[in-house]
Amino acid sequence: GQQVMQIPQYQHVQEGEDFTTYCNSSTTLSNIQWYKQRPGGHPVFLIQLVKSGEVKKQKRLTFQFGEAKKNSSLHITATQTTDVGTYFCAGGRQAGTALIFGKGTTLSVSS
Amino acid sequence: GAVVSQHPSWVICKSGTSVKIECRSLDFQATTMFWYRQFPKQSLMLMATSNEGSKATYEQGVEKDKFLINHASLTLSTLTVTSAHPEDSSFYICSARGTSGSSYEQYFGPGTRLTVT
């Protein structure tokens, strides 16, 4: 079945350093979404990407969707302690279908 | 934005009893709802897809007789864990897809933490 792989599993950075997490699907996706989950909390929607090669920015966060719509990345510039949490990518094969979640990347930031 | 609620937010039950978890879309109608479970420090695993007025579609390996899903209205889906056992202890999260707007976006509830003793 469809799989969504995400690397790295864990990442520790010093505050101010950049951070990137990568997501790869075994099949072509119709869309990919990114979520952030704080410890003890539930996933919170960050963004969705639909178009091939799409790039979206939210302040210090940059999201990319690959040309083949099989991979995606989330890049955080100049991390802050508030960026701590687990970032999940989630891919959908068709519009409105259930999302297949990657295993997530847990980010820790030391000041 | 769209809001999805879950009730209860946490529950402790004894082994062998049944627990019902509600998922409601508060300000939109949800034709489709999804149920996920998440073990500590792990990802969300899709359990089933629930469409209003029809039977739920379960993922491989999920026992439909153990995890009963009902989606009787456009704003409510319920998940009942029957004859719960300690291994069913987990974080259960629902998400809902609306009937208008982006066909891709899903809205997640805050989750229900189930502990079976």
Short mmCIF file of C-alpha atoms in Angstrom, two decimals:
data_model
loop_
_atom_site.label_atom_id
_atom_site.label_comp_id
_atom_site.label_asym_id
_atom_site.label_seq_id
_atom_site.Cartn_x
_atom_site.Cartn_y
_atom_site.Cartn_z
CA GLY A 1 0.00 0.00 0.00
CA GLN A 2 0.89 3.63 -0.13
CA GLN A 3 3.67 4.71 2.20
CA VAL A 4 4.86 8.11 3.24
CA MET A 5 8.37 8.23 4.61
CA GLN A 6 9.76 11.12 6.55
CA ILE A 7 13.31 11.90 7.62
CA PRO A 8 14.98 12.56 9.90
CA GLN A 9 13.09 11.07 12.83
CA TYR A 10 14.73 13.43 15.29
CA GLN A 11 16.63 16.65 14.92
CA HIS A 12 18.25 18.80 17.57
CA VAL A 13 19.44 22.29 16.70
CA GLN A 14 20.76 25.33 18.44
CA GLU A 15 18.43 28.28 18.42
CA GLY A 16 19.04 30.31 15.29
CA GLU A 17 20.07 27.34 13.15
CA ASP A 18 18.01 26.18 10.22
CA PHE A 19 16.00 22.95 10.11
CA THR A 20 14.63 20.83 7.28
CA THR A 21 12.44 17.74 7.24
CA TYR A 22 11.83 15.67 4.11
CA CYS A 23 8.88 13.61 3.06
CA ASN A 24 8.73 11.00 0.30
CA SER A 25 5.79 9.03 -1.01
CA SER A 26 5.88 5.71 -2.80
CA THR A 27 3.11 6.94 -5.08
CA THR A 28 2.08 10.20 -6.70
CA LEU A 29 0.03 12.38 -4.41
CA SER A 30 -2.84 14.69 -5.20
CA ASN A 31 -1.91 16.89 -2.29
CA ILE A 32 0.34 17.00 0.72
CA GLN A 33 -0.32 18.64 4.03
CA TRP A 34 1.92 19.53 6.92
CA TYR A 35 0.98 19.44 10.59
CA LYS A 36 2.70 20.39 13.82
CA GLN A 37 2.06 18.59 17.06
CA ARG A 38 3.29 19.92 20.35
CA PRO A 39 3.97 17.45 23.18
CA GLY A 40 0.66 16.39 24.66
CA GLY A 41 -1.30 18.18 21.96
CA HIS A 42 -3.05 17.27 18.75
CA PRO A 43 -1.87 17.88 15.19
CA VAL A 44 -2.44 21.41 14.00
CA PHE A 45 -2.75 22.10 10.30
CA LEU A 46 0.02 24.25 8.87
CA ILE A 47 -0.42 24.19 5.13
CA GLN A 48 -1.44 22.20 2.10
CA LEU A 49 0.31 21.94 -1.26
CA VAL A 50 -1.51 20.87 -4.37
CA LYS A 51 0.42 21.93 -7.45
CA SER A 52 3.52 20.33 -8.87
CA GLY A 53 6.60 22.33 -7.85
CA GLU A 54 4.59 24.53 -5.53
CA VAL A 55 6.42 26.59 -2.92
CA LYS A 56 4.66 28.33 -0.07
CA LYS A 57 6.04 30.43 2.74
CA GLN A 58 4.74 31.22 6.19
CA LYS A 59 7.10 33.65 7.89
CA ARG A 60 10.18 31.51 8.66
CA LEU A 61 8.66 28.30 7.24
CA THR A 62 9.06 27.31 3.60
CA PHE A 63 7.16 24.39 2.15
CA GLN A 64 7.89 22.72 -1.17
CA PHE A 65 6.08 20.13 -3.24
CA GLY A 66 8.19 18.22 -5.74
CA GLU A 67 7.70 18.34 -9.48
CA ALA A 68 6.64 14.70 -9.53
CA LYS A 69 4.29 15.27 -6.57
CA LYS A 70 5.96 12.48 -4.66
CA ASN A 71 8.11 14.43 -2.26
CA SER A 72 7.93 17.50 -0.10
CA SER A 73 10.01 19.42 2.38
CA LEU A 74 9.55 21.84 5.24
CA HIS A 75 12.36 24.26 5.98
CA ILE A 76 12.52 26.49 9.04
CA THR A 77 14.92 29.40 8.96
CA ALA A 78 16.54 30.58 12.19
CA THR A 79 14.72 28.24 14.55
CA GLN A 80 13.25 29.47 17.79
CA THR A 81 12.34 27.55 20.94
CA THR A 82 8.70 27.94 19.98
CA ASP A 83 9.35 25.74 16.94
CA VAL A 84 9.76 22.70 19.19
CA GLY A 85 7.40 19.83 18.35
CA THR A 86 6.82 17.04 15.89
CA TYR A 87 6.22 17.92 12.27
CA PHE A 88 4.18 15.50 10.22
CA CYS A 89 3.66 15.40 6.51
CA ALA A 90 0.50 13.74 5.29
CA GLY A 91 -0.28 12.80 1.73
CA GLY A 92 -3.56 12.19 -0.02
CA ARG A 93 -3.95 10.08 -3.14
CA GLN A 94 -7.13 11.80 -4.19
CA ALA A 95 -8.93 14.93 -3.18
CA GLY A 96 -10.73 14.50 0.10
CA THR A 97 -9.49 10.99 0.78
CA ALA A 98 -7.88 10.01 4.03
CA LEU A 99 -4.38 11.22 4.64
CA ILE A 100 -1.44 8.89 5.04
CA PHE A 101 0.85 10.31 7.66
CA GLY A 102 4.61 10.13 7.76
CA LYS A 103 6.22 9.11 11.04
CA GLY A 104 7.07 12.69 11.81
CA THR A 105 10.22 14.59 12.64
CA THR A 106 10.65 15.68 16.23
CA LEU A 107 12.49 18.95 16.53
CA SER A 108 14.18 20.09 19.69
CA VAL A 109 15.79 23.49 20.02
CA SER A 110 18.25 24.56 22.66
CA SER A 111 18.84 28.19 23.49
CA GLY B 1 -12.09 28.55 10.59
CA ALA B 2 -13.71 25.15 10.78
CA VAL B 3 -13.84 23.61 14.24
CA VAL B 4 -14.02 19.96 15.15
CA SER B 5 -14.64 18.88 18.71
CA GLN B 6 -14.22 15.56 20.41
CA HIS B 7 -15.79 14.26 23.56
CA PRO B 8 -14.56 13.16 25.96
CA SER B 9 -11.06 14.60 25.86
CA TRP B 10 -9.86 11.79 28.06
CA VAL B 11 -11.40 8.67 29.55
CA ILE B 12 -10.33 5.86 31.84
CA CYS B 13 -12.26 2.63 31.70
CA LYS B 14 -11.98 -0.89 33.00
CA SER B 15 -11.01 -3.78 30.81
CA GLY B 16 -14.04 -5.37 29.17
CA THR B 17 -16.19 -2.26 29.10
CA SER B 18 -17.13 -0.19 26.06
CA VAL B 19 -16.31 3.44 25.43
CA LYS B 20 -17.95 5.84 22.98
CA ILE B 21 -16.07 8.79 21.54
CA GLU B 22 -17.90 11.58 19.73
CA CYS B 23 -16.55 13.72 16.92
CA ARG B 24 -18.52 16.82 15.95
CA SER B 25 -18.06 19.43 13.27
CA LEU B 26 -19.26 22.59 14.97
CA ASP B 27 -19.62 25.11 12.19
CA PHE B 28 -19.72 23.08 9.00
CA GLN B 29 -21.23 19.93 7.61
CA ALA B 30 -18.87 17.01 7.23
CA THR B 31 -19.75 14.42 4.65
CA THR B 32 -16.66 12.45 5.50
CA MET B 33 -14.90 11.92 8.78
CA PHE B 34 -11.74 9.97 9.47
CA TRP B 35 -10.64 8.21 12.61
CA TYR B 36 -6.99 7.86 13.55
CA ARG B 37 -5.15 6.45 16.52
CA GLN B 38 -1.78 7.52 17.76
CA PHE B 39 0.46 5.63 20.15
CA PRO B 40 2.95 7.59 22.26
CA LYS B 41 5.65 9.20 20.19
CA GLN B 42 4.35 7.61 17.02
CA SER B 43 2.54 8.80 13.96
CA LEU B 44 -1.18 8.85 13.26
CA MET B 45 -2.52 5.61 11.89
CA LEU B 46 -5.73 5.73 9.89
CA MET B 47 -8.34 3.39 11.31
CA ALA B 48 -11.39 4.06 9.16
CA THR B 49 -13.18 6.43 6.85
CA SER B 50 -16.72 7.31 7.76
CA ASN B 51 -19.25 8.70 5.27
CA GLU B 52 -22.56 10.11 6.44
CA GLY B 53 -25.36 7.63 6.06
CA SER B 54 -23.24 4.68 4.98
CA LYS B 55 -21.02 2.05 6.50
CA ALA B 56 -17.51 2.97 7.44
CA THR B 57 -14.54 1.72 5.46
CA TYR B 58 -11.94 0.16 7.70
CA GLU B 59 -8.23 -0.04 7.08
CA GLN B 60 -6.55 -3.39 6.91
CA GLY B 61 -5.94 -4.85 10.34
CA VAL B 62 -8.62 -2.80 12.11
CA GLU B 63 -11.37 -4.94 13.60
CA LYS B 64 -14.70 -3.51 12.55
CA ASP B 65 -16.56 -5.41 15.26
CA LYS B 66 -14.32 -3.96 17.91
CA PHE B 67 -14.23 -0.38 16.68
CA LEU B 68 -17.80 0.50 15.79
CA ILE B 69 -18.20 3.68 13.77
CA ASN B 70 -21.46 5.48 13.19
CA HIS B 71 -21.90 8.62 11.10
CA ALA B 72 -25.59 9.30 11.45
CA SER B 73 -25.56 13.01 10.66
CA LEU B 74 -23.47 15.53 8.79
CA THR B 75 -22.06 16.88 12.04
CA LEU B 76 -21.52 13.82 14.18
CA SER B 77 -19.53 10.62 13.98
CA THR B 78 -18.98 8.25 16.86
CA LEU B 79 -16.35 5.63 17.54
CA THR B 80 -17.20 2.93 20.07
CA VAL B 81 -14.40 0.78 21.40
CA THR B 82 -16.12 -2.41 22.46
CA SER B 83 -14.79 -4.75 25.14
CA ALA B 84 -11.78 -2.53 25.61
CA HIS B 85 -8.45 -4.01 26.66
CA PRO B 86 -5.26 -2.32 27.89
CA GLU B 87 -3.72 -2.60 24.42
CA ASP B 88 -6.51 -0.34 23.14
CA SER B 89 -5.13 2.49 25.27
CA SER B 90 -4.20 5.19 22.81
CA PHE B 91 -4.89 8.68 21.55
CA TYR B 92 -7.85 8.67 19.17
CA ILE B 93 -8.22 11.59 16.79
CA CYS B 94 -10.91 12.34 14.27
CA SER B 95 -10.80 14.65 11.30
CA ALA B 96 -13.55 15.98 9.11
CA ARG B 97 -13.81 17.07 5.51
CA GLY B 98 -16.33 19.72 4.64
CA THR B 99 -18.88 19.83 1.84
CA SER B 100 -17.64 23.12 0.43
CA GLY B 101 -14.41 24.98 -0.06
CA SER B 102 -11.15 23.15 -0.64
CA SER B 103 -11.71 19.49 -1.28
CA TYR B 104 -8.37 18.66 0.27
CA GLU B 105 -8.40 20.31 3.61
CA GLN B 106 -9.30 18.31 6.68
CA TYR B 107 -9.90 19.62 10.14
CA PHE B 108 -8.71 17.68 13.16
CA GLY B 109 -10.35 17.35 16.52
CA PRO B 110 -8.32 17.75 19.71
CA GLY B 111 -8.21 14.01 20.31
CA THR B 112 -9.40 11.65 23.03
CA ARG B 113 -6.93 9.90 25.29
CA LEU B 114 -8.22 6.47 26.24
CA THR B 115 -6.68 4.52 29.10
CA VAL B 116 -7.91 1.00 29.75
CA THR B 117 -7.02 -0.43 33.15
#
